[in-house]
Amino acid sequence: MYTLLTGIIITTICGNLVVIISVSHFRQLHSPTNFLTLSLAIADFFVGLLILPFSMIRSIEACWYFSDTFCKIHSILDSAFTVISVLHLCFIAIDRYYAICDPLHYASKITFQVTAMFLSVCWAVPICFSFGLVFTGRNEDDSNPAYFNCEGICNVTFNTILALFTPLVFFFTPFVIMLGIYGKIFIVARNHFAAINNTAAKTTSRKEMHSRGLKQVESKAAKTLGLITGVFLFCWLPFYVVVVLQSFFNISVSSFIYETLGWLAYFNSACNPIIYGFFYPWFRAAFKTVVSGRIFTEASSCINLFPTNH
C-alpha cells in the first residue's frame, strides 16, 4: 500500500511540477487560459506535497501520529484545495465559452486583469471559508461537539446543515453550471464546423483553411478541458455522495470504502498532467525540453512548442 500510494504522490508532484515549469518558463504559453491551468496545477502540486503524504500514513496506519493543531490545518487545506480546483474548472469553462462562442470580444473580456481576479476568488474564498469553519467551531456536530472522535484519529465532524450545504454550494452547483457551459460550447463548435465545411466545399483559400484550423484547435482544447472536468467529477462525485449519505441520512459506510473513495478523489490531482500529456502537444514538447535539460540553454523560453500546422 505504501508503494502504491507513494507512486500516486510522486506522479502528482512531478506531473504538476512539469506543468508549472512549462507555463511559467515558456513565453508561448503565457495566456489567460494557461495561467488558469498553471494555478490549477499549483493547487494539485500542493495537494501532493502537503496533503497526500500525511493522508497516506493515516489511511494505512489507521492512526493520526501528528498533533491536533496540525490535524485542523491538514483538514482545512484538504477541503480548501478541493473547492479551489472546482472554482478553477468553473473559470476555465467561462474562459473557453468566450473563446469559442464570442471570439471577437474574447481578448477584451478575458484579459490578464480579469484572470487575476478569477485567481484571487479561486484561492481566497475556499481558504477563508475552510479556516473560518474549523477554527471557529462552526463545523462541529451539534450532538458531538468534540473535534476528534477519539485520541489518535484525525476526523473533522460536520453538523447536518453544513454536511449538505458545503457539497451543494461548492461542488454540485458549480458542476451543473459547467455542464451547461460546455454543452453550449459544443453546440456552437458543431455549428462552426458545419459552416466551415460548407465554405470549404466551395473554396479552399489559405485564409479560410487557416480559420478552419484555428476552430479545430479551439474545439480540441474545449474537449480536453471538458474531459478534465469529467474526470474530476468521476473522481470526486462518489466521495461527496458518501459524505452526504453519512452525514445527512445517517447511512453507515465501511472505513475501507470511505478510504478507497477518498484516494480515488486524491488521484484526480495526478490525472490532469496525464490528460495534458495525451491531448496537448505543447505539454509533450515542454516535457521533452525539461527532461532533456534544454530548458537551461540560452533563449529556451522562446522555443516553439506547437506543431507547424497549429
Coordinates of C-alpha atoms in Angstrom, one line a residue:
M1 CA 0.0 0.0 0.0
Y2 CA 2.8 2.4 0.8
T3 CA 4.4 1.6 -2.6
L4 CA 1.1 2.2 -4.5
L5 CA 0.2 5.4 -2.7
T6 CA 3.8 6.7 -2.9
G7 CA 3.6 6.2 -6.6
I8 CA 0.4 8.3 -6.8
I9 CA 2.1 11.0 -4.7
I10 CA 5.2 11.1 -6.9
T11 CA 3.1 11.2 -10.0
T12 CA 1.1 14.1 -8.6
I13 CA 4.1 16.1 -7.6
C14 CA 6.2 15.6 -10.6
G15 CA 3.4 15.8 -13.2
N16 CA 2.1 19.1 -11.9
L17 CA 5.6 20.4 -11.4
V18 CA 6.2 19.9 -15.2
V19 CA 3.0 21.9 -15.9
I20 CA 4.1 24.7 -13.5
I21 CA 7.6 24.9 -15.1
S22 CA 6.2 24.8 -18.6
V23 CA 3.6 27.5 -18.3
S24 CA 5.9 29.7 -16.2
H25 CA 9.0 29.4 -18.4
F26 CA 7.8 29.3 -22.0
R27 CA 6.6 32.6 -23.2
Q28 CA 4.4 31.0 -25.9
L29 CA 2.2 29.6 -23.1
H30 CA 1.6 33.0 -21.4
S31 CA -2.1 33.3 -21.9
P32 CA -5.1 33.8 -19.6
T33 CA -6.2 30.2 -20.2
N34 CA -2.8 28.8 -19.4
F35 CA -2.4 30.9 -16.3
L36 CA -5.6 29.3 -15.0
T37 CA -4.2 25.9 -15.9
L38 CA -0.9 26.9 -14.1
S39 CA -2.9 27.9 -11.0
L40 CA -4.8 24.6 -11.0
A41 CA -1.5 22.7 -11.3
I42 CA -0.1 24.7 -8.3
A43 CA -3.2 23.6 -6.3
D44 CA -2.7 19.9 -7.3
F45 CA 1.0 20.2 -6.6
F46 CA 0.3 21.4 -3.1
V47 CA -2.2 18.5 -2.6
G48 CA 0.6 16.1 -3.5
L49 CA 3.2 17.8 -1.3
L50 CA 1.2 18.9 1.8
I51 CA -1.9 16.6 1.9
L52 CA -1.2 13.2 0.4
P53 CA 1.9 12.1 2.5
F54 CA 0.0 12.6 5.8
S55 CA -3.2 11.1 4.4
M56 CA -1.2 8.1 3.3
I57 CA 0.1 7.4 6.8
R58 CA -3.4 8.0 8.3
S59 CA -5.1 5.6 5.8
I60 CA -2.6 2.8 6.1
E61 CA -1.8 3.0 9.8
A62 CA -5.4 3.9 10.8
C63 CA -4.0 6.4 13.2
W64 CA -3.0 10.1 13.3
Y65 CA 0.5 10.5 14.6
F66 CA 0.6 14.2 14.4
S67 CA -0.7 17.0 16.6
D68 CA -4.3 18.1 17.0
T69 CA -3.5 21.5 15.6
F70 CA -1.9 20.0 12.5
C71 CA -4.9 17.8 12.0
K72 CA -7.0 21.0 11.8
I73 CA -4.6 22.6 9.3
H74 CA -4.4 19.4 7.3
S75 CA -8.2 19.2 7.2
I76 CA -8.6 22.9 6.3
L77 CA -6.1 22.6 3.4
D78 CA -7.7 19.3 2.2
S79 CA -11.2 20.8 1.9
A80 CA -9.9 24.1 0.6
F81 CA -7.9 22.6 -2.3
T82 CA -11.0 20.7 -3.4
V83 CA -13.0 23.9 -3.7
I84 CA -10.1 25.7 -5.3
S85 CA -10.0 23.0 -8.0
V86 CA -13.7 23.3 -8.6
L87 CA -13.6 27.1 -8.9
H88 CA -10.6 26.8 -11.3
L89 CA -12.6 24.5 -13.6
C90 CA -15.6 26.9 -13.5
F91 CA -13.5 29.9 -14.6
I92 CA -11.7 27.8 -17.2
A93 CA -15.1 26.8 -18.6
I94 CA -16.1 30.5 -18.7
D95 CA -12.8 31.3 -20.5
R96 CA -13.4 28.7 -23.1
Y97 CA -17.0 29.9 -23.6
Y98 CA -15.9 33.3 -24.6
A99 CA -13.0 32.0 -26.7
I100 CA -15.4 29.8 -28.8
C101 CA -18.8 31.4 -28.5
D102 CA -17.8 35.0 -28.6
P103 CA -14.2 35.1 -30.1
L104 CA -14.5 38.7 -31.4
H105 CA -14.8 40.0 -27.8
Y106 CA -12.6 37.4 -26.1
A107 CA -9.5 39.5 -25.9
S108 CA -11.4 42.5 -24.5
K109 CA -13.4 40.4 -21.9
I110 CA -10.8 37.8 -20.7
T111 CA -7.8 40.0 -20.0
F112 CA -4.9 39.3 -17.7
Q113 CA -6.6 41.6 -15.1
V114 CA -9.8 39.6 -15.3
T115 CA -7.8 36.4 -15.0
A116 CA -6.1 37.8 -11.9
M117 CA -9.5 38.5 -10.4
F118 CA -10.6 34.9 -11.2
L119 CA -7.5 33.5 -9.4
S120 CA -8.0 35.7 -6.4
V121 CA -11.5 34.3 -6.0
C122 CA -10.3 30.8 -6.6
W123 CA -7.8 30.9 -3.7
A124 CA -9.2 33.4 -1.2
V125 CA -12.8 32.2 -0.9
P126 CA -12.1 28.5 -0.2
I127 CA -9.2 29.2 2.2
C128 CA -11.2 31.8 4.2
F129 CA -14.3 29.6 4.3
S130 CA -12.4 26.5 5.5
F131 CA -10.3 28.4 8.1
G132 CA -13.5 30.1 9.3
L133 CA -15.4 26.8 9.8
V134 CA -12.8 24.8 11.5
F135 CA -11.2 27.4 13.8
T136 CA -14.5 28.9 14.9
G137 CA -16.0 25.5 15.5
R138 CA -18.9 26.2 13.2
N139 CA -18.4 22.8 11.5
E140 CA -18.9 20.7 14.7
D141 CA -21.7 18.3 15.0
D142 CA -24.3 19.6 17.4
S143 CA -24.7 16.2 19.0
N144 CA -21.0 15.6 19.3
P145 CA -19.0 18.9 19.6
A146 CA -15.7 17.1 20.1
Y147 CA -13.3 17.8 17.2
F148 CA -11.8 14.3 17.4
N149 CA -13.9 11.1 17.7
C150 CA -11.1 9.6 19.8
E151 CA -7.5 10.1 20.6
G152 CA -5.1 9.4 17.6
I153 CA -7.8 9.9 14.9
C154 CA -8.0 13.0 12.8
N155 CA -11.6 13.2 11.8
V156 CA -13.4 16.5 11.3
T157 CA -17.1 16.3 12.0
F158 CA -19.7 18.5 10.3
N159 CA -23.2 19.3 11.5
T160 CA -26.1 18.2 9.3
I161 CA -26.7 21.6 7.7
L162 CA -23.1 22.1 6.7
A163 CA -22.7 18.5 5.5
L164 CA -25.4 19.2 3.0
F165 CA -24.7 22.9 2.3
T166 CA -21.0 22.6 1.5
P167 CA -21.2 19.9 -1.2
L168 CA -24.3 21.5 -2.7
V169 CA -22.8 25.0 -3.0
F170 CA -19.1 24.2 -3.7
F171 CA -19.4 21.0 -5.7
F172 CA -22.8 20.1 -7.2
T173 CA -23.9 23.6 -8.2
P174 CA -20.6 24.6 -9.9
F175 CA -20.7 21.3 -11.9
V176 CA -24.3 21.9 -13.1
I177 CA -23.1 25.3 -14.3
M178 CA -20.1 23.8 -16.0
L179 CA -22.1 21.2 -17.7
G180 CA -24.4 23.9 -19.1
I181 CA -21.4 25.9 -20.3
Y182 CA -19.7 23.0 -22.0
G183 CA -23.0 21.9 -23.6
K184 CA -23.3 25.4 -25.1
I185 CA -19.7 25.3 -26.3
F186 CA -20.1 22.0 -28.1
I187 CA -23.3 23.1 -29.8
V188 CA -21.6 26.3 -31.0
A189 CA -18.4 24.4 -32.1
R190 CA -20.5 21.9 -34.1
N191 CA -22.3 24.8 -35.8
H192 CA -19.0 26.4 -36.6
F193 CA -17.6 23.2 -38.1
A194 CA -20.8 22.8 -40.2
A195 CA -20.5 26.3 -41.6
I196 CA -16.7 26.0 -42.2
N197 CA -17.1 22.7 -44.0
N198 CA -19.8 24.2 -46.3
T199 CA -17.5 27.0 -47.1
A200 CA -14.5 24.7 -47.6
A201 CA -16.5 22.7 -50.1
K202 CA -16.8 25.8 -52.3
T203 CA -13.3 27.3 -51.8
T204 CA -10.0 26.4 -50.3
S205 CA -8.4 29.7 -49.8
R206 CA -5.5 30.0 -47.4
K207 CA -7.3 32.4 -45.1
E208 CA -10.3 30.1 -44.8
M209 CA -8.2 27.0 -44.3
H210 CA -6.3 28.9 -41.5
S211 CA -9.6 29.8 -39.9
R212 CA -10.7 26.2 -40.1
G213 CA -7.5 25.1 -38.4
L214 CA -8.0 27.6 -35.6
K215 CA -11.5 26.4 -35.0
Q216 CA -10.3 22.8 -34.8
V217 CA -7.6 23.8 -32.2
E218 CA -10.2 25.7 -30.1
S219 CA -12.6 22.8 -30.3
K220 CA -9.9 20.3 -29.3
A221 CA -8.9 22.5 -26.4
A222 CA -12.5 22.7 -25.2
K223 CA -12.9 19.0 -25.5
T224 CA -9.7 18.4 -23.5
L225 CA -10.8 20.8 -20.7
G226 CA -14.3 19.2 -20.8
L227 CA -12.5 15.8 -20.3
I228 CA -10.6 17.3 -17.3
T229 CA -13.9 18.4 -15.8
G230 CA -15.5 15.0 -16.4
V231 CA -12.5 13.2 -14.8
F232 CA -12.8 15.5 -11.8
L233 CA -16.5 14.7 -11.5
F234 CA -15.8 10.9 -11.8
C235 CA -13.1 11.0 -9.1
W236 CA -14.9 13.3 -6.6
L237 CA -18.6 12.5 -7.0
P238 CA -18.6 9.1 -5.3
F239 CA -16.8 10.6 -2.3
Y240 CA -19.2 13.5 -1.9
V241 CA -22.2 11.2 -2.3
V242 CA -20.9 9.1 0.6
V243 CA -20.3 12.2 2.7
V244 CA -23.9 13.3 2.2
L245 CA -25.3 9.8 2.9
Q246 CA -23.2 9.5 6.1
S247 CA -23.9 13.0 7.5
F248 CA -27.5 13.7 6.3
F249 CA -29.1 10.3 6.0
N250 CA -27.1 8.6 8.8
I251 CA -26.1 5.7 6.5
S252 CA -23.1 3.7 7.7
V253 CA -20.2 3.2 5.2
S254 CA -17.2 1.0 6.0
S255 CA -13.9 2.6 6.6
F256 CA -12.4 0.6 3.6
I257 CA -14.9 2.1 1.2
Y258 CA -14.5 5.6 2.6
E259 CA -10.7 5.5 2.3
T260 CA -10.9 4.0 -1.2
L261 CA -13.2 6.7 -2.4
G262 CA -11.1 9.3 -0.7
W263 CA -8.0 8.1 -2.6
L264 CA -9.9 8.0 -5.8
A265 CA -10.7 11.7 -5.2
Y266 CA -7.0 12.4 -4.4
F267 CA -5.9 10.6 -7.6
N268 CA -7.6 13.3 -9.6
S269 CA -4.7 15.6 -8.7
A270 CA -2.4 13.2 -10.7
C271 CA -4.8 12.9 -13.6
N272 CA -4.6 16.4 -15.1
P273 CA -0.9 16.2 -16.2
I274 CA -1.6 12.7 -17.7
I275 CA -4.5 14.2 -19.7
Y276 CA -2.3 17.1 -20.8
G277 CA 0.3 14.5 -22.0
F278 CA -2.2 12.7 -24.2
F279 CA -4.0 15.7 -25.7
Y280 CA -1.7 18.7 -25.6
P281 CA 1.2 18.7 -28.0
W282 CA 2.7 21.7 -26.1
F283 CA 2.8 19.6 -22.9
R284 CA 4.7 16.8 -24.6
A285 CA 7.1 19.2 -26.2
A286 CA 7.7 21.1 -22.9
F287 CA 8.2 17.8 -21.1
K288 CA 10.9 16.7 -23.5
T289 CA 12.5 20.1 -23.2
V290 CA 12.5 20.0 -19.4
V291 CA 13.7 16.3 -19.1
S292 CA 16.4 16.7 -21.8
G293 CA 17.8 19.8 -20.0
R294 CA 17.3 22.1 -23.0
I295 CA 15.4 24.4 -20.6
F296 CA 18.8 25.5 -19.3
T297 CA 20.0 26.6 -22.7
E298 CA 20.0 30.3 -23.8
A299 CA 16.7 31.6 -25.0
S300 CA 14.9 28.3 -24.2
S301 CA 11.9 30.3 -23.1
C302 CA 11.3 31.2 -26.8
I303 CA 11.2 27.6 -28.1
N304 CA 8.3 26.9 -30.3
L305 CA 6.2 24.2 -28.6
F306 CA 3.4 24.0 -31.1
P307 CA 3.4 21.9 -34.3
T308 CA 3.7 23.9 -37.5
N309 CA 0.1 23.1 -38.5
H310 CA -1.1 24.9 -35.4

